[in-house]
Amino acid sequence: MSSNLYFDYQATTPVDPSVSKVIYDSLKSDWGNPSSPHEFGIKAKLTIENARKQVGQLINSKATDIIFTSGGTESNNIALFSGLEHWKVQNLKKSNKALPHYIISNVEHPAVAEPVKKMVSDGLVTVSYLSTNKDGTVDTDGISMELMKHPNTIMISVMLVNNETGVINNIKRLVQLVREFEQGRERMGCGRSSGNRIFVHTDAAQAIGKIHVNVVDLDIDYLTIVGHKVYGPRIGALYAKNTGIETPVFPIVFGAGQERGYRPGTENTPMIAGLGKVSIYIIKNLYFFFLGFAFDVYLSGNHANDKEERVVSSLQDPRKLGLLLDLVTKLAENGIFIGRGSACHSGISKPSPVLTAMGVDNDTALTSLRFSVGRETSASDVDIFVSVYYQSQRSVLMDHMLNNSTSLPHASPFANLKK
């Protein structure tokens, strides 16, 4: 092949040239410390505050509700640990010795699942999990039962768009059910006993730049934003509704008072400027981005037929290929670069927990590949992918056949795929 083709856009994206220019210009002109009172510091501070407004406009929030972070993992951790710290403060002088309870889905990204797992192992919280339907959506209607079983629930976290399947979860419905539960509890005279207002967080890393995200419409308490998934820099932000007043935010690192004390550390002004720029770029072009993804790809089977509720940028090939890593290597040798599950833990030889939660058998989940497209991907690129994939698979299977004396299948894995 004369050029390489990238099909791993859900892992990361190239920085848009207009964003790169803003970052470069800021590197040259905004080098002052934003905390300094002189003109160099003030200039850098103004750049940061302008970017804060731009990120707020992207999700329809107040600028003051945006906190800049190093990325999605830090944003998620701040939100999750803030719930725990809030519980501690509210129950400091009360006799309630029960642990706070967290509810998350069983398909959350490790940046959510692992912090909660750590809190559980440290004996700080208890946790229960919302199940996943066969179509990949989280069973948000199950939240009411979970809340009745766990009256000490303080935090709920469900991702807006799944990073492996592209499924869009009904976060608005989830929040509505939580608020209805709280209202019912108050009508029964329970009030917000034990200080356990229920906070709802969503990781929107795979949603921003692909679907319209409006925090007022979602009525969400916390929302995570990631720059490098949307042609921006490798930093992030956390939205917290009416920060520090209606929604608590506690730092997870400690130092000086940057970001109003919520996220200490000298701000990365150029990257923040880049995140602001990409936010405005998305606002102006989201409709056209959506049109660019609007070619239909259908897979045979029961796990990829709900295209109305899915971000159309990924294709799972659940074929039992055996030497999967050899196939990925062969594709790379032929200029095709794809992902396998979540890029953040793709080196682990375990079945995709997302697919197994959907009811996919372990063998199929273990041999699934993630193919995701971006703004630069054309229909002809997809045609090339299909052709090279088939040739690469035949090559890998031929080697496997020669080494193991097995027969080579004659049918293409894409025999039932229609475009």
GROMACS .gro file of C-alpha atoms in nm:
model
  419
    1MET     CA    1   0.000   0.000   0.000
    2SER     CA    2   0.120   0.350  -0.083
    3SER     CA    3  -0.013   0.503   0.240
    4ASN     CA    4  -0.123   0.394   0.584
    5LEU     CA    5  -0.488   0.394   0.688
    6TYR     CA    6  -0.588   0.463   1.048
    7PHE     CA    7  -0.898   0.295   1.191
    8ASP     CA    8  -0.848   0.355   1.563
    9TYR     CA    9  -1.012   0.694   1.610
   10GLN     CA   10  -1.188   0.588   1.929
   11ALA     CA   11  -0.846   0.549   2.090
   12THR     CA   12  -0.719   0.893   1.989
   13THR     CA   13  -0.735   1.145   1.706
   14PRO     CA   14  -0.480   1.368   1.534
   15VAL     CA   15  -0.478   1.729   1.647
   16ASP     CA   16  -0.669   1.950   1.404
   17PRO     CA   17  -0.437   2.198   1.227
   18SER     CA   18  -0.637   2.497   1.349
   19VAL     CA   19  -0.600   2.368   1.705
   20SER     CA   20  -0.228   2.309   1.659
   21LYS     CA   21  -0.188   2.671   1.548
   22VAL     CA   22  -0.366   2.803   1.857
   23ILE     CA   23  -0.147   2.584   2.079
   24TYR     CA   24   0.170   2.701   1.901
   25ASP     CA   25   0.070   3.067   1.922
   26SER     CA   26  -0.007   3.027   2.292
   27LEU     CA   27   0.328   2.860   2.352
   28LYS     CA   28   0.494   3.172   2.212
   29SER     CA   29   0.278   3.440   2.372
   30ASP     CA   30   0.122   3.290   2.688
   31TRP     CA   31   0.436   3.170   2.861
   32GLY     CA   32   0.373   3.376   3.174
   33ASN     CA   33   0.257   3.206   3.495
   34PRO     CA   34  -0.122   3.259   3.512
   35SER     CA   35  -0.094   3.320   3.888
   36SER     CA   36   0.147   3.611   3.846
   37PRO     CA   37   0.001   3.964   3.885
   38HIS     CA   38   0.202   4.126   3.606
   39GLU     CA   39   0.103   4.161   3.241
   40PHE     CA   40   0.260   3.831   3.130
   41GLY     CA   41   0.068   3.637   3.392
   42ILE     CA   42  -0.251   3.829   3.327
   43LYS     CA   43  -0.229   3.754   2.957
   44ALA     CA   44  -0.197   3.379   3.022
   45LYS     CA   45  -0.485   3.397   3.272
   46LEU     CA   46  -0.708   3.568   3.017
   47THR     CA   47  -0.632   3.294   2.765
   48ILE     CA   48  -0.735   3.030   3.019
   49GLU     CA   49  -1.058   3.209   3.110
   50ASN     CA   50  -1.147   3.254   2.744
   51ALA     CA   51  -1.097   2.880   2.688
   52ARG     CA   52  -1.312   2.808   2.993
   53LYS     CA   53  -1.597   3.003   2.834
   54GLN     CA   54  -1.550   2.816   2.506
   55VAL     CA   55  -1.561   2.473   2.671
   56GLY     CA   56  -1.868   2.584   2.864
   57GLN     CA   57  -2.038   2.688   2.540
   58LEU     CA   58  -1.970   2.342   2.396
   59ILE     CA   59  -2.185   2.172   2.660
   60ASN     CA   60  -2.414   2.467   2.745
   61SER     CA   61  -2.269   2.531   3.089
   62LYS     CA   62  -2.147   2.832   3.281
   63ALA     CA   63  -1.776   2.898   3.243
   64THR     CA   64  -1.737   2.880   3.620
   65ASP     CA   65  -1.859   2.518   3.615
   66ILE     CA   66  -1.557   2.406   3.409
   67ILE     CA   67  -1.240   2.277   3.579
   68PHE     CA   68  -0.936   2.199   3.364
   69THR     CA   69  -0.756   1.869   3.430
   70SER     CA   70  -0.483   1.654   3.279
   71GLY     CA   71  -0.738   1.429   3.107
   72GLY     CA   72  -1.038   1.202   3.140
   73THR     CA   73  -0.893   0.977   3.409
   74GLU     CA   74  -0.824   1.268   3.641
   75SER     CA   75  -1.165   1.422   3.573
   76ASN     CA   76  -1.337   1.095   3.658
   77ASN     CA   77  -1.132   1.052   3.975
   78ILE     CA   78  -1.208   1.404   4.097
   79ALA     CA   79  -1.582   1.350   4.049
   80LEU     CA   80  -1.587   1.006   4.210
   81PHE     CA   81  -1.374   1.096   4.511
   82SER     CA   82  -1.567   1.420   4.562
   83GLY     CA   83  -1.875   1.213   4.636
   84LEU     CA   84  -1.688   1.023   4.906
   85GLU     CA   85  -1.542   1.338   5.061
   86HIS     CA   86  -1.884   1.504   5.061
   87TRP     CA   87  -2.026   1.205   5.247
   88LYS     CA   88  -1.751   1.232   5.508
   89VAL     CA   89  -1.819   1.602   5.565
   90GLN     CA   90  -2.196   1.554   5.588
   91ASN     CA   91  -2.170   1.264   5.834
   92LEU     CA   92  -1.877   1.391   6.043
   93LYS     CA   93  -2.091   1.469   6.348
   94LYS     CA   94  -2.366   1.215   6.288
   95SER     CA   95  -2.409   0.866   6.428
   96ASN     CA   96  -2.447   0.712   6.083
   97LYS     CA   97  -2.168   0.454   6.049
   98ALA     CA   98  -2.288   0.303   5.723
   99LEU     CA   99  -2.061   0.327   5.422
  100PRO     CA  100  -2.165   0.539   5.125
  101HIS     CA  101  -2.280   0.340   4.823
  102TYR     CA  102  -2.178   0.382   4.458
  103ILE     CA  103  -2.370   0.254   4.156
  104ILE     CA  104  -2.192   0.219   3.822
  105SER     CA  105  -2.259   0.017   3.508
  106ASN     CA  106  -2.081  -0.310   3.441
  107VAL     CA  107  -1.932  -0.166   3.119
  108GLU     CA  108  -1.760   0.144   3.254
  109HIS     CA  109  -1.416   0.248   3.133
  110PRO     CA  110  -1.135   0.155   3.378
  111ALA     CA  111  -1.099   0.527   3.455
  112VAL     CA  112  -1.431   0.491   3.641
  113ALA     CA  113  -1.435   0.124   3.737
  114GLU     CA  114  -1.087   0.115   3.891
  115PRO     CA  115  -1.119   0.417   4.126
  116VAL     CA  116  -1.444   0.269   4.260
  117LYS     CA  117  -1.279  -0.071   4.294
  118LYS     CA  118  -0.997   0.093   4.492
  119MET     CA  119  -1.241   0.264   4.727
  120VAL     CA  120  -1.420  -0.067   4.783
  121SER     CA  121  -1.094  -0.254   4.854
  122ASP     CA  122  -0.998   0.020   5.103
  123GLY     CA  123  -1.328  -0.028   5.285
  124LEU     CA  124  -1.448   0.324   5.205
  125VAL     CA  125  -1.759   0.252   4.996
  126THR     CA  126  -1.980  -0.029   4.875
  127VAL     CA  127  -2.075  -0.073   4.510
  128SER     CA  128  -2.340  -0.235   4.293
  129TYR     CA  129  -2.363  -0.254   3.915
  130LEU     CA  130  -2.628  -0.176   3.657
  131SER     CA  131  -2.652  -0.455   3.402
  132THR     CA  132  -2.620  -0.419   3.026
  133ASN     CA  133  -2.877  -0.517   2.766
  134LYS     CA  134  -2.792  -0.733   2.466
  135ASP     CA  135  -2.790  -0.426   2.244
  136GLY     CA  136  -2.512  -0.277   2.458
  137THR     CA  137  -2.721  -0.013   2.636
  138VAL     CA  138  -2.701   0.011   3.014
  139ASP     CA  139  -3.025  -0.087   3.188
  140THR     CA  140  -3.091   0.258   3.331
  141ASP     CA  141  -3.445   0.158   3.433
  142GLY     CA  142  -3.284  -0.071   3.689
  143ILE     CA  143  -3.163   0.228   3.890
  144SER     CA  144  -3.485   0.260   4.091
  145MET     CA  145  -3.449  -0.091   4.234
  146GLU     CA  146  -3.082  -0.033   4.314
  147LEU     CA  147  -3.166   0.288   4.498
  148MET     CA  148  -3.432   0.114   4.706
  149LYS     CA  149  -3.185  -0.159   4.797
  150HIS     CA  150  -2.909   0.089   4.882
  151PRO     CA  151  -3.046   0.394   5.070
  152ASN     CA  152  -2.692   0.523   5.132
  153THR     CA  153  -2.627   0.577   4.762
  154ILE     CA  154  -2.419   0.891   4.711
  155MET     CA  155  -2.281   0.854   4.357
  156ILE     CA  156  -2.394   0.705   4.026
  157SER     CA  157  -2.167   0.692   3.720
  158VAL     CA  158  -2.273   0.571   3.375
  159MET     CA  159  -2.089   0.663   3.053
  160LEU     CA  160  -2.276   0.862   2.789
  161VAL     CA  161  -2.132   0.674   2.488
  162ASN     CA  162  -1.957   0.339   2.517
  163ASN     CA  163  -1.594   0.342   2.404
  164GLU     CA  164  -1.612  -0.003   2.239
  165THR     CA  165  -1.960  -0.030   2.087
  166GLY     CA  166  -2.057   0.333   2.031
  167VAL     CA  167  -2.389   0.274   2.209
  168ILE     CA  168  -2.554   0.589   2.346
  169ASN     CA  169  -2.691   0.548   2.697
  170ASN     CA  170  -3.005   0.729   2.810
  171ILE     CA  171  -2.843   0.946   3.076
  172LYS     CA  172  -3.130   1.193   3.077
  173ARG     CA  173  -3.370   0.913   3.173
  174LEU     CA  174  -3.126   0.794   3.439
  175VAL     CA  175  -3.112   1.136   3.602
  176GLN     CA  176  -3.491   1.169   3.587
  177LEU     CA  177  -3.535   0.839   3.771
  178VAL     CA  178  -3.283   0.944   4.036
  179ARG     CA  179  -3.459   1.277   4.094
  180GLU     CA  180  -3.798   1.102   4.112
  181PHE     CA  181  -3.657   0.868   4.375
  182GLU     CA  182  -3.525   1.162   4.578
  183GLN     CA  183  -3.861   1.342   4.555
  184GLY     CA  184  -4.046   1.029   4.662
  185ARG     CA  185  -3.815   0.987   4.960
  186GLU     CA  186  -3.883   1.345   5.067
  187ARG     CA  187  -4.260   1.301   5.033
  188MET     CA  188  -4.240   0.999   5.261
  189GLY     CA  189  -4.077   1.215   5.525
  190CYS     CA  190  -3.731   1.063   5.493
  191GLY     CA  191  -3.576   1.382   5.361
  192ARG     CA  192  -3.214   1.366   5.257
  193SER     CA  193  -3.122   1.157   5.558
  194SER     CA  194  -2.755   1.103   5.633
  195GLY     CA  195  -2.673   1.389   5.396
  196ASN     CA  196  -2.689   1.152   5.103
  197ARG     CA  197  -2.793   1.363   4.813
  198ILE     CA  198  -2.740   1.144   4.508
  199PHE     CA  199  -2.492   1.277   4.252
  200VAL     CA  200  -2.484   1.155   3.891
  201HIS     CA  201  -2.168   1.155   3.682
  202THR     CA  202  -2.118   1.064   3.317
  203ASP     CA  203  -1.799   1.011   3.125
  204ALA     CA  204  -1.865   1.186   2.792
  205ALA     CA  205  -1.522   1.121   2.640
  206GLN     CA  206  -1.669   0.933   2.343
  207ALA     CA  207  -1.974   1.159   2.307
  208ILE     CA  208  -1.823   1.505   2.274
  209GLY     CA  209  -1.774   1.595   1.909
  210LYS     CA  210  -1.998   1.312   1.787
  211ILE     CA  211  -2.338   1.395   1.934
  212HIS     CA  212  -2.490   1.709   2.083
  213VAL     CA  213  -2.417   1.723   2.457
  214ASN     CA  214  -2.619   1.966   2.671
  215VAL     CA  215  -2.565   1.948   3.046
  216VAL     CA  216  -2.879   2.150   3.116
  217ASP     CA  217  -3.090   1.904   2.919
  218LEU     CA  218  -2.919   1.605   3.082
  219ASP     CA  219  -2.947   1.770   3.427
  220ILE     CA  220  -2.621   1.595   3.513
  221ASP     CA  221  -2.407   1.679   3.818
  222TYR     CA  222  -2.065   1.591   3.676
  223LEU     CA  223  -1.950   1.538   3.318
  224THR     CA  224  -1.605   1.440   3.192
  225ILE     CA  225  -1.455   1.599   2.878
  226VAL     CA  226  -1.147   1.466   2.696
  227GLY     CA  227  -0.956   1.664   2.434
  228HIS     CA  228  -0.764   1.399   2.243
  229LYS     CA  229  -1.078   1.208   2.140
  230VAL     CA  230  -1.202   1.510   1.942
  231TYR     CA  231  -0.895   1.632   1.747
  232GLY     CA  232  -0.778   1.837   2.042
  233PRO     CA  233  -0.486   1.830   2.286
  234ARG     CA  234  -0.427   1.554   2.540
  235ILE     CA  235  -0.588   1.729   2.836
  236GLY     CA  236  -0.939   1.727   2.979
  237ALA     CA  237  -1.199   1.911   3.182
  238LEU     CA  238  -1.461   1.835   3.442
  239TYR     CA  239  -1.804   1.995   3.445
  240ALA     CA  240  -1.956   2.026   3.793
  241LYS     CA  241  -2.299   2.186   3.819
  242ASN     CA  242  -2.281   2.511   4.019
  243THR     CA  243  -1.932   2.407   4.127
  244GLY     CA  244  -1.869   2.392   4.498
  245ILE     CA  245  -2.220   2.507   4.586
  246GLU     CA  246  -2.473   2.264   4.443
  247THR     CA  247  -2.217   2.002   4.345
  248PRO     CA  248  -1.914   1.942   4.570
  249VAL     CA  249  -1.564   1.926   4.426
  250PHE     CA  250  -1.265   1.814   4.635
  251PRO     CA  251  -0.905   1.803   4.506
  252ILE     CA  252  -0.725   1.472   4.474
  253VAL     CA  253  -0.382   1.639   4.460
  254PHE     CA  254  -0.273   1.920   4.688
  255GLY     CA  255  -0.067   2.230   4.631
  256ALA     CA  256  -0.136   2.594   4.552
  257GLY     CA  257  -0.476   2.740   4.468
  258GLN     CA  258  -0.497   2.701   4.091
  259GLU     CA  259  -0.838   2.624   3.941
  260ARG     CA  260  -0.993   2.775   4.253
  261GLY     CA  261  -0.821   2.507   4.461
  262TYR     CA  262  -1.009   2.223   4.294
  263ARG     CA  263  -0.714   2.117   4.078
  264PRO     CA  264  -0.382   2.258   4.208
  265GLY     CA  265  -0.082   2.288   3.978
  266THR     CA  266   0.033   2.552   3.732
  267GLU     CA  267  -0.209   2.548   3.441
  268ASN     CA  268  -0.100   2.415   3.100
  269THR     CA  269  -0.207   2.733   2.921
  270PRO     CA  270  -0.132   2.633   2.558
  271MET     CA  271  -0.318   2.302   2.584
  272ILE     CA  272  -0.609   2.470   2.759
  273ALA     CA  273  -0.621   2.720   2.474
  274GLY     CA  274  -0.626   2.428   2.231
  275LEU     CA  275  -0.917   2.266   2.415
  276GLY     CA  276  -1.105   2.595   2.391
  277LYS     CA  277  -1.036   2.616   2.018
  278VAL     CA  278  -1.153   2.262   1.946
  279SER     CA  279  -1.469   2.333   2.148
  280ILE     CA  280  -1.562   2.623   1.919
  281TYR     CA  281  -1.469   2.416   1.614
  282ILE     CA  282  -1.710   2.142   1.727
  283ILE     CA  283  -1.989   2.391   1.794
  284LYS     CA  284  -1.960   2.528   1.440
  285ASN     CA  285  -1.916   2.195   1.260
  286LEU     CA  286  -2.090   1.920   1.461
  287TYR     CA  287  -2.373   1.884   1.208
  288PHE     CA  288  -2.124   1.834   0.925
  289PHE     CA  289  -1.924   1.586   1.134
  290PHE     CA  290  -2.243   1.388   1.186
  291LEU     CA  291  -2.311   1.381   0.812
  292GLY     CA  292  -1.960   1.251   0.758
  293PHE     CA  293  -2.035   0.949   0.978
  294ALA     CA  294  -2.374   0.883   0.824
  295PHE     CA  295  -2.283   0.595   0.596
  296ASP     CA  296  -2.455   0.277   0.712
  297VAL     CA  297  -2.260  -0.030   0.815
  298TYR     CA  298  -2.456  -0.338   0.914
  299LEU     CA  299  -2.328  -0.655   1.071
  300SER     CA  300  -2.506  -0.988   1.079
  301GLY     CA  301  -2.589  -1.105   1.430
  302ASN     CA  302  -2.783  -0.972   1.728
  303HIS     CA  303  -2.538  -0.721   1.871
  304ALA     CA  304  -2.513  -0.442   1.614
  305ASN     CA  305  -2.858  -0.371   1.478
  306ASP     CA  306  -2.969  -0.066   1.677
  307LYS     CA  307  -2.807   0.206   1.469
  308GLU     CA  308  -3.052   0.473   1.588
  309GLU     CA  309  -2.896   0.465   1.936
  310ARG     CA  310  -2.532   0.418   1.842
  311VAL     CA  311  -2.248   0.649   1.748
  312VAL     CA  312  -2.173   0.521   1.398
  313SER     CA  313  -1.795   0.504   1.409
  314SER     CA  314  -1.712   0.148   1.503
  315LEU     CA  315  -1.741  -0.200   1.362
  316GLN     CA  316  -1.694  -0.515   1.568
  317ASP     CA  317  -1.575  -0.826   1.386
  318PRO     CA  318  -1.666  -1.106   1.628
  319ARG     CA  319  -1.503  -1.388   1.428
  320LYS     CA  320  -1.302  -1.660   1.596
  321LEU     CA  321  -0.968  -1.585   1.435
  322GLY     CA  322  -0.745  -1.776   1.674
  323LEU     CA  323  -0.419  -1.586   1.631
  324LEU     CA  324  -0.574  -1.246   1.680
  325LEU     CA  325  -0.256  -1.059   1.758
  326ASP     CA  326  -0.096  -1.205   1.447
  327LEU     CA  327  -0.386  -1.064   1.248
  328VAL     CA  328  -0.340  -0.718   1.401
  329THR     CA  329   0.030  -0.738   1.319
  330LYS     CA  330  -0.041  -0.850   0.963
  331LEU     CA  331  -0.285  -0.564   0.913
  332ALA     CA  332  -0.024  -0.318   1.037
  333GLU     CA  333   0.231  -0.464   0.796
  334ASN     CA  334  -0.019  -0.391   0.521
  335GLY     CA  335  -0.079  -0.034   0.638
  336ILE     CA  336  -0.404  -0.085   0.830
  337PHE     CA  337  -0.403   0.025   1.194
  338ILE     CA  338  -0.694  -0.078   1.416
  339GLY     CA  339  -0.769  -0.120   1.786
  340ARG     CA  340  -0.869  -0.404   2.010
  341GLY     CA  341  -1.122  -0.314   2.277
  342SER     CA  342  -1.029  -0.017   2.493
  343ALA     CA  343  -0.689   0.118   2.393
  344CYS     CA  344  -0.618   0.193   2.758
  345HIS     CA  345  -0.595  -0.176   2.843
  346SER     CA  346  -0.570  -0.350   2.505
  347GLY     CA  347  -0.256  -0.539   2.606
  348ILE     CA  348  -0.452  -0.752   2.853
  349SER     CA  349  -0.540  -1.096   2.714
  350LYS     CA  350  -0.891  -1.109   2.856
  351PRO     CA  351  -1.229  -1.102   2.684
  352SER     CA  352  -1.379  -0.758   2.640
  353PRO     CA  353  -1.587  -0.696   2.955
  354VAL     CA  354  -1.818  -0.478   2.746
  355LEU     CA  355  -1.900  -0.758   2.504
  356THR     CA  356  -1.933  -1.023   2.773
  357ALA     CA  357  -2.172  -0.794   2.962
  358MET     CA  358  -2.382  -0.787   2.644
  359GLY     CA  359  -2.405  -1.166   2.652
  360VAL     CA  360  -2.137  -1.234   2.392
  361ASP     CA  361  -1.954  -1.562   2.462
  362ASN     CA  362  -1.597  -1.545   2.592
  363ASP     CA  363  -1.432  -1.684   2.278
  364THR     CA  364  -1.602  -1.427   2.057
  365ALA     CA  365  -1.538  -1.142   2.301
  366LEU     CA  366  -1.171  -1.241   2.325
  367THR     CA  367  -1.130  -1.231   1.946
  368SER     CA  368  -1.312  -0.905   1.877
  369LEU     CA  369  -1.146  -0.616   1.701
  370ARG     CA  370  -1.246  -0.250   1.716
  371PHE     CA  371  -1.254  -0.066   1.387
  372SER     CA  372  -1.338   0.305   1.418
  373VAL     CA  373  -1.353   0.580   1.161
  374GLY     CA  374  -1.290   0.954   1.179
  375ARG     CA  375  -1.333   1.273   0.979
  376GLU     CA  376  -1.062   1.174   0.733
  377THR     CA  377  -1.205   0.828   0.662
  378SER     CA  378  -1.365   0.788   0.319
  379ALA     CA  379  -1.588   0.514   0.182
  380SER     CA  380  -1.298   0.403  -0.039
  381ASP     CA  381  -1.082   0.369   0.273
  382VAL     CA  382  -1.340   0.130   0.415
  383ASP     CA  383  -1.336  -0.067   0.089
  384ILE     CA  384  -0.958  -0.096   0.115
  385PHE     CA  385  -0.989  -0.205   0.477
  386VAL     CA  386  -1.232  -0.486   0.387
  387SER     CA  387  -1.004  -0.610   0.110
  388VAL     CA  388  -0.683  -0.597   0.315
  389TYR     CA  389  -0.857  -0.747   0.617
  390TYR     CA  390  -0.972  -1.046   0.414
  391GLN     CA  391  -0.629  -1.098   0.259
  392SER     CA  392  -0.456  -1.064   0.596
  393GLN     CA  393  -0.694  -1.305   0.763
  394ARG     CA  394  -0.643  -1.562   0.489
  395SER     CA  395  -0.267  -1.528   0.533
  396VAL     CA  396  -0.283  -1.572   0.911
  397LEU     CA  397  -0.521  -1.867   0.883
  398MET     CA  398  -0.298  -2.029   0.619
  399ASP     CA  399  -0.001  -2.008   0.855
  400HIS     CA  400  -0.217  -2.148   1.134
  401MET     CA  401  -0.336  -2.432   0.907
  402LEU     CA  402   0.018  -2.527   0.807
  403ASN     CA  403   0.134  -2.528   1.169
  404ASN     CA  404  -0.167  -2.714   1.307
  405SER     CA  405  -0.287  -2.927   1.012
  406THR     CA  406  -0.635  -2.773   1.009
  407SER     CA  407  -0.851  -2.686   0.712
  408LEU     CA  408  -0.881  -2.331   0.580
  409PRO     CA  409  -1.234  -2.182   0.569
  410HIS     CA  410  -1.349  -2.064   0.227
  411ALA     CA  411  -1.598  -1.798   0.328
  412SER     CA  412  -1.498  -1.438   0.383
  413PRO     CA  413  -1.575  -1.306   0.734
  414PHE     CA  414  -1.745  -1.020   0.552
  415ALA     CA  415  -1.970  -1.246   0.343
  416ASN     CA  416  -2.277  -1.115   0.525
  417LEU     CA  417  -2.168  -0.752   0.544
  418LYS     CA  418  -2.362  -0.502   0.331
  419LYS     CA  419  -2.265  -0.140   0.265
   0.00000   0.00000   0.00000
